[in-house]
Amino acid sequence: QKDEREAMRLYKLAADQGHAKAQCELGWGYQYGTGVRKDEREAVRLYKLAADQGDTVAQYNLGVCYEVGTGVQKDEREAVRLYKLAADQGDPDAQYRLGLCYEHGRGSAEE
């Protein structure tokens, strides 16, 4: 049986110990209010922790936050930087999103 609150509680335990995947999953929970109260700024904080450890999903998710202004001030240059980090590690979602940025000239992707 599904228990999102318990999942988030366990992710928090691991995230507090620096586990990047748990930080990313907990960030997702906060971004969408899954198992925890919605808090987009906390989501961004957690994504940053995981992204700084090289987690490609966190880099991508954080990139989306910057591209659309979720929990942070919109910053397309930072979005492109994060998409590049994840894309260079082979993340297909980041490769796609970075392609869109290049196609539409967002965030100085043409540089």
GROMACS .gro file of N, CA and C in nm:
model
  333
    1GLN      N    1   0.084  -0.118   0.000
    1GLN     CA    2   0.000   0.000   0.000
    1GLN      C    3   0.088   0.124   0.000
    2LYS      N    4   0.048   0.221  -0.078
    2LYS     CA    5   0.123   0.345  -0.096
    2LYS      C    6   0.116   0.431   0.030
    3ASP      N    7   0.230   0.485   0.073
    3ASP     CA    8   0.236   0.572   0.190
    3ASP      C    9   0.340   0.681   0.162
    4GLU      N   10   0.295   0.789   0.099
    4GLU     CA   11   0.385   0.895   0.057
    4GLU      C   12   0.448   0.969   0.175
    5ARG      N   13   0.374   0.984   0.283
    5ARG     CA   14   0.430   1.049   0.402
    5ARG      C   15   0.547   0.971   0.458
    6GLU      N   16   0.530   0.839   0.466
    6GLU     CA   17   0.638   0.755   0.518
    6GLU      C   18   0.757   0.757   0.422
    7ALA      N   19   0.730   0.756   0.294
    7ALA     CA   20   0.838   0.764   0.195
    7ALA      C   21   0.918   0.893   0.216
    8MET      N   22   0.848   1.005   0.231
    8MET     CA   23   0.916   1.133   0.250
    8MET      C   24   0.993   1.137   0.383
    9ARG      N   25   0.937   1.075   0.485
    9ARG     CA   26   1.006   1.069   0.615
    9ARG      C   27   1.139   0.995   0.599
   10LEU      N   28   1.135   0.884   0.528
   10LEU     CA   29   1.257   0.806   0.508
   10LEU      C   30   1.356   0.878   0.415
   11TYR      N   31   1.305   0.943   0.311
   11TYR     CA   32   1.392   1.022   0.224
   11TYR      C   33   1.462   1.132   0.304
   12LYS      N   34   1.388   1.194   0.398
   12LYS     CA   35   1.447   1.301   0.480
   12LYS      C   36   1.560   1.247   0.566
   13LEU      N   37   1.541   1.128   0.624
   13LEU     CA   38   1.648   1.068   0.704
   13LEU      C   39   1.775   1.051   0.620
   14ALA      N   40   1.758   0.999   0.500
   14ALA     CA   41   1.874   0.978   0.412
   14ALA      C   42   1.928   1.111   0.360
   15ALA      N   43   1.838   1.203   0.325
   15ALA     CA   44   1.880   1.334   0.273
   15ALA      C   45   1.963   1.410   0.376
   16ASP      N   46   1.922   1.401   0.502
   16ASP     CA   47   1.995   1.469   0.608
   16ASP      C   48   2.136   1.413   0.627
   17GLN      N   49   2.160   1.294   0.574
   17GLN     CA   50   2.293   1.234   0.579
   17GLN      C   51   2.371   1.257   0.449
   18GLY      N   52   2.314   1.341   0.360
   18GLY     CA   53   2.383   1.378   0.237
   18GLY      C   54   2.358   1.287   0.118
   19HIS      N   55   2.257   1.202   0.124
   19HIS     CA   56   2.226   1.110   0.015
   19HIS      C   57   2.159   1.187  -0.100
   20ALA      N   58   2.229   1.197  -0.214
   20ALA     CA   59   2.184   1.282  -0.325
   20ALA      C   60   2.049   1.237  -0.382
   21LYS      N   61   2.031   1.108  -0.404
   21LYS     CA   62   1.903   1.061  -0.462
   21LYS      C   63   1.787   1.092  -0.368
   22ALA      N   64   1.810   1.075  -0.237
   22ALA     CA   65   1.705   1.105  -0.139
   22ALA      C   66   1.676   1.255  -0.137
   23GLN      N   67   1.780   1.337  -0.148
   23GLN     CA   68   1.760   1.482  -0.154
   23GLN      C   69   1.674   1.519  -0.275
   24CYS      N   70   1.702   1.455  -0.387
   24CYS     CA   71   1.626   1.482  -0.508
   24CYS      C   72   1.480   1.438  -0.493
   25GLU      N   73   1.459   1.319  -0.441
   25GLU     CA   74   1.322   1.268  -0.422
   25GLU      C   75   1.244   1.354  -0.323
   26LEU      N   76   1.310   1.393  -0.215
   26LEU     CA   77   1.244   1.479  -0.116
   26LEU      C   78   1.213   1.616  -0.177
   27GLY      N   79   1.305   1.665  -0.260
   27GLY     CA   80   1.281   1.791  -0.332
   27GLY      C   81   1.157   1.782  -0.419
   28TRP      N   82   1.141   1.669  -0.489
   28TRP     CA   83   1.023   1.646  -0.572
   28TRP      C   84   0.896   1.651  -0.486
   29GLY      N   85   0.904   1.586  -0.370
   29GLY     CA   86   0.789   1.587  -0.279
   29GLY      C   87   0.751   1.729  -0.240
   30TYR      N   88   0.851   1.810  -0.204
   30TYR     CA   89   0.823   1.948  -0.166
   30TYR      C   90   0.776   2.031  -0.286
   31GLN      N   91   0.829   2.006  -0.402
   31GLN     CA   92   0.788   2.083  -0.519
   31GLN      C   93   0.639   2.063  -0.551
   32TYR      N   94   0.593   1.939  -0.536
   32TYR     CA   95   0.456   1.907  -0.575
   32TYR      C   96   0.362   1.879  -0.458
   33GLY      N   97   0.414   1.887  -0.335
   33GLY     CA   98   0.329   1.861  -0.220
   33GLY      C   99   0.290   1.716  -0.206
   34THR      N  100   0.382   1.628  -0.239
   34THR     CA  101   0.359   1.483  -0.231
   34THR      C  102   0.415   1.430  -0.100
   35GLY      N  103   0.328   1.398  -0.006
   35GLY     CA  104   0.371   1.342   0.122
   35GLY      C  105   0.422   1.444   0.222
   36VAL      N  106   0.437   1.567   0.177
   36VAL     CA  107   0.480   1.680   0.262
   36VAL      C  108   0.405   1.804   0.214
   37ARG      N  109   0.407   1.908   0.298
   37ARG     CA  110   0.345   2.034   0.258
   37ARG      C  111   0.426   2.096   0.143
   38LYS      N  112   0.358   2.141   0.040
   38LYS     CA  113   0.426   2.200  -0.075
   38LYS      C  114   0.511   2.320  -0.031
   39ASP      N  115   0.637   2.321  -0.076
   39ASP     CA  116   0.730   2.428  -0.042
   39ASP      C  117   0.835   2.432  -0.153
   40GLU      N  118   0.812   2.517  -0.253
   40GLU     CA  119   0.899   2.520  -0.371
   40GLU      C  120   1.040   2.567  -0.338
   41ARG      N  121   1.055   2.655  -0.241
   41ARG     CA  122   1.190   2.701  -0.203
   41ARG      C  123   1.270   2.587  -0.140
   42GLU      N  124   1.203   2.507  -0.057
   42GLU     CA  125   1.270   2.391   0.003
   42GLU      C  126   1.305   2.290  -0.106
   43ALA      N  127   1.219   2.274  -0.204
   43ALA     CA  128   1.249   2.185  -0.316
   43ALA      C  129   1.378   2.230  -0.386
   44VAL      N  130   1.389   2.359  -0.413
   44VAL     CA  131   1.508   2.413  -0.479
   44VAL      C  132   1.632   2.390  -0.393
   45ARG      N  133   1.621   2.413  -0.264
   45ARG     CA  134   1.734   2.393  -0.174
   45ARG      C  135   1.783   2.247  -0.181
   46LEU      N  136   1.690   2.155  -0.179
   46LEU     CA  137   1.725   2.013  -0.184
   46LEU      C  138   1.782   1.974  -0.320
   47TYR      N  139   1.721   2.025  -0.427
   47TYR     CA  140   1.775   1.997  -0.561
   47TYR      C  141   1.919   2.047  -0.572
   48LYS      N  142   1.946   2.165  -0.514
   48LYS     CA  143   2.083   2.221  -0.520
   48LYS      C  144   2.182   2.129  -0.449
   49LEU      N  145   2.143   2.079  -0.333
   49LEU     CA  146   2.231   1.988  -0.259
   49LEU      C  147   2.265   1.865  -0.343
   50ALA      N  148   2.163   1.808  -0.405
   50ALA     CA  149   2.184   1.688  -0.486
   50ALA      C  150   2.258   1.721  -0.616
   51ALA      N  151   2.224   1.832  -0.678
   51ALA     CA  152   2.289   1.872  -0.803
   51ALA      C  153   2.437   1.896  -0.782
   52ASP      N  154   2.472   1.954  -0.668
   52ASP     CA  155   2.613   1.980  -0.637
   52ASP      C  156   2.692   1.851  -0.620
   53GLN      N  157   2.622   1.740  -0.597
   53GLN     CA  158   2.687   1.609  -0.587
   53GLN      C  159   2.689   1.537  -0.722
   54GLY      N  160   2.639   1.604  -0.826
   54GLY     CA  161   2.642   1.547  -0.959
   54GLY      C  162   2.520   1.467  -0.998
   55ASP      N  163   2.413   1.474  -0.918
   55ASP     CA  164   2.291   1.400  -0.951
   55ASP      C  165   2.224   1.464  -1.073
   56THR      N  166   2.215   1.389  -1.182
   56THR     CA  167   2.163   1.446  -1.308
   56THR      C  168   2.015   1.479  -1.300
   57VAL      N  169   1.938   1.398  -1.230
   57VAL     CA  170   1.794   1.428  -1.218
   57VAL      C  171   1.774   1.558  -1.141
   58ALA      N  172   1.852   1.578  -1.036
   58ALA     CA  173   1.844   1.703  -0.959
   58ALA      C  174   1.890   1.821  -1.044
   59GLN      N  175   1.995   1.803  -1.122
   59GLN     CA  176   2.041   1.910  -1.210
   59GLN      C  177   1.931   1.948  -1.309
   60TYR      N  178   1.866   1.848  -1.367
   60TYR     CA  179   1.757   1.872  -1.460
   60TYR      C  180   1.640   1.941  -1.391
   61ASN      N  181   1.597   1.886  -1.278
   61ASN     CA  182   1.483   1.944  -1.206
   61ASN      C  183   1.510   2.088  -1.165
   62LEU      N  184   1.632   2.113  -1.117
   62LEU     CA  185   1.670   2.248  -1.078
   62LEU      C  186   1.673   2.339  -1.200
   63GLY      N  187   1.720   2.287  -1.311
   63GLY     CA  188   1.717   2.363  -1.437
   63GLY      C  189   1.577   2.406  -1.474
   64VAL      N  190   1.483   2.315  -1.462
   64VAL     CA  191   1.342   2.348  -1.492
   64VAL      C  192   1.293   2.457  -1.396
   65CYS      N  193   1.328   2.445  -1.268
   65CYS     CA  194   1.288   2.547  -1.171
   65CYS      C  195   1.339   2.685  -1.214
   66TYR      N  196   1.465   2.691  -1.256
   66TYR     CA  197   1.521   2.819  -1.299
   66TYR      C  198   1.459   2.866  -1.431
   67GLU      N  199   1.430   2.773  -1.520
   67GLU     CA  200   1.373   2.812  -1.650
   67GLU      C  201   1.235   2.875  -1.635
   68VAL      N  202   1.155   2.821  -1.544
   68VAL     CA  203   1.017   2.870  -1.530
   68VAL      C  204   0.994   2.956  -1.407
   69GLY      N  205   1.093   2.963  -1.317
   69GLY     CA  206   1.078   3.046  -1.198
   69GLY      C  207   1.001   2.980  -1.086
   70THR      N  208   1.023   2.851  -1.066
   70THR     CA  209   0.959   2.777  -0.958
   70THR      C  210   1.049   2.777  -0.835
   71GLY      N  211   1.011   2.849  -0.731
   71GLY     CA  212   1.088   2.851  -0.607
   71GLY      C  213   1.213   2.937  -0.611
   72VAL      N  214   1.242   2.992  -0.727
   72VAL     CA  215   1.357   3.082  -0.747
   72VAL      C  216   1.317   3.187  -0.849
   73GLN      N  217   1.398   3.293  -0.856
   73GLN     CA  218   1.376   3.392  -0.962
   73GLN      C  219   1.414   3.327  -1.094
   74LYS      N  220   1.332   3.348  -1.195
   74LYS     CA  221   1.358   3.292  -1.328
   74LYS      C  222   1.496   3.335  -1.377
   75ASP      N  223   1.573   3.239  -1.427
   75ASP     CA  224   1.709   3.266  -1.474
   75ASP      C  225   1.742   3.162  -1.582
   76GLU      N  226   1.717   3.197  -1.707
   76GLU     CA  227   1.736   3.103  -1.816
   76GLU      C  228   1.883   3.066  -1.837
   77ARG      N  229   1.974   3.156  -1.807
   77ARG     CA  230   2.117   3.122  -1.819
   77ARG      C  231   2.154   3.010  -1.721
   78GLU      N  232   2.105   3.022  -1.598
   78GLU     CA  233   2.133   2.918  -1.499
   78GLU      C  234   2.066   2.787  -1.539
   79ALA      N  235   1.946   2.796  -1.596
   79ALA     CA  236   1.878   2.676  -1.644
   79ALA      C  237   1.964   2.605  -1.748
   80VAL      N  238   2.015   2.680  -1.844
   80VAL     CA  239   2.098   2.621  -1.950
   80VAL      C  240   2.224   2.560  -1.890
   81ARG      N  241   2.287   2.628  -1.795
   81ARG     CA  242   2.408   2.575  -1.731
   81ARG      C  243   2.379   2.439  -1.666
   82LEU      N  244   2.267   2.431  -1.596
   82LEU     CA  245   2.230   2.307  -1.529
   82LEU      C  246   2.193   2.198  -1.629
   83TYR      N  247   2.119   2.233  -1.733
   83TYR     CA  248   2.086   2.134  -1.836
   83TYR      C  249   2.213   2.079  -1.899
   84LYS      N  250   2.312   2.167  -1.923
   84LYS     CA  251   2.439   2.121  -1.982
   84LYS      C  252   2.509   2.023  -1.891
   85LEU      N  253   2.511   2.051  -1.761
   85LEU     CA  254   2.575   1.959  -1.666
   85LEU      C  255   2.513   1.820  -1.676
   86ALA      N  256   2.380   1.815  -1.674
   86ALA     CA  257   2.311   1.686  -1.680
   86ALA      C  258   2.323   1.622  -1.818
   87ALA      N  259   2.311   1.703  -1.923
   87ALA     CA  260   2.318   1.651  -2.060
   87ALA      C  261   2.456   1.591  -2.087
   88ASP      N  262   2.560   1.655  -2.038
   88ASP     CA  263   2.696   1.605  -2.058
   88ASP      C  264   2.719   1.471  -1.990
   89GLN      N  265   2.635   1.439  -1.891
   89GLN     CA  266   2.644   1.310  -1.823
   89GLN      C  267   2.548   1.208  -1.884
   90GLY      N  268   2.481   1.247  -1.994
   90GLY     CA  269   2.397   1.153  -2.068
   90GLY      C  270   2.250   1.155  -2.032
   91ASP      N  271   2.204   1.252  -1.955
   91ASP     CA  272   2.062   1.256  -1.917
   91ASP      C  273   1.978   1.298  -2.038
   92PRO      N  274   1.889   1.209  -2.087
   92PRO     CA  275   1.813   1.240  -2.208
   92PRO      C  276   1.712   1.354  -2.190
   93ASP      N  277   1.653   1.367  -2.072
   93ASP     CA  278   1.559   1.477  -2.050
   93ASP      C  279   1.632   1.611  -2.059
   94ALA      N  280   1.750   1.618  -2.001
   94ALA     CA  281   1.829   1.741  -2.007
   94ALA      C  282   1.876   1.768  -2.150
   95GLN      N  283   1.913   1.664  -2.222
   95GLN     CA  284   1.954   1.682  -2.361
   95GLN      C  285   1.839   1.741  -2.443
   96TYR      N  286   1.719   1.689  -2.420
   96TYR     CA  287   1.600   1.740  -2.491
   96TYR      C  288   1.574   1.886  -2.455
   97ARG      N  289   1.571   1.915  -2.325
   97ARG     CA  290   1.539   2.050  -2.280
   97ARG      C  291   1.646   2.149  -2.327
   98LEU      N  292   1.773   2.107  -2.326
   98LEU     CA  293   1.881   2.191  -2.375
   98LEU      C  294   1.865   2.216  -2.525
   99GLY      N  295   1.822   2.113  -2.597
   99GLY     CA  296   1.794   2.129  -2.740
   99GLY      C  297   1.688   2.234  -2.765
  100LEU      N  298   1.583   2.233  -2.682
  100LEU     CA  299   1.479   2.335  -2.694
  100LEU      C  300   1.536   2.475  -2.670
  101CYS      N  301   1.624   2.485  -2.570
  101CYS     CA  302   1.686   2.614  -2.540
  101CYS      C  303   1.768   2.663  -2.658
  102TYR      N  304   1.844   2.573  -2.720
  102TYR     CA  305   1.922   2.611  -2.839
  102TYR      C  306   1.829   2.651  -2.954
  103GLU      N  307   1.724   2.572  -2.976
  103GLU     CA  308   1.634   2.600  -3.087
  103GLU      C  309   1.568   2.736  -3.073
  104HIS      N  310   1.532   2.772  -2.950
  104HIS     CA  311   1.457   2.896  -2.926
  104HIS      C  312   1.545   3.010  -2.874
  105GLY      N  313   1.676   2.986  -2.863
  105GLY     CA  314   1.768   3.091  -2.820
  105GLY      C  315   1.748   3.136  -2.677
  106ARG      N  316   1.708   3.044  -2.589
  106ARG     CA  317   1.686   3.078  -2.448
  106ARG      C  318   1.814   3.064  -2.367
  107GLY      N  319   1.836   3.157  -2.278
  107GLY     CA  320   1.948   3.148  -2.184
  107GLY      C  321   2.084   3.152  -2.249
  108SER      N  322   2.094   3.218  -2.364
  108SER     CA  323   2.221   3.226  -2.439
  108SER      C  324   2.276   3.088  -2.470
  109ALA      N  325   2.187   2.994  -2.499
  109ALA     CA  326   2.230   2.858  -2.532
  109ALA      C  327   2.312   2.854  -2.661
  110GLU      N  328   2.300   2.960  -2.741
  110GLU     CA  329   2.373   2.962  -2.868
  110GLU      C  330   2.522   2.988  -2.850
  111GLU      N  331   2.564   3.031  -2.729
  111GLU     CA  332   2.705   3.062  -2.704
  111GLU      C  333   2.791   2.937  -2.704
   0.00000   0.00000   0.00000
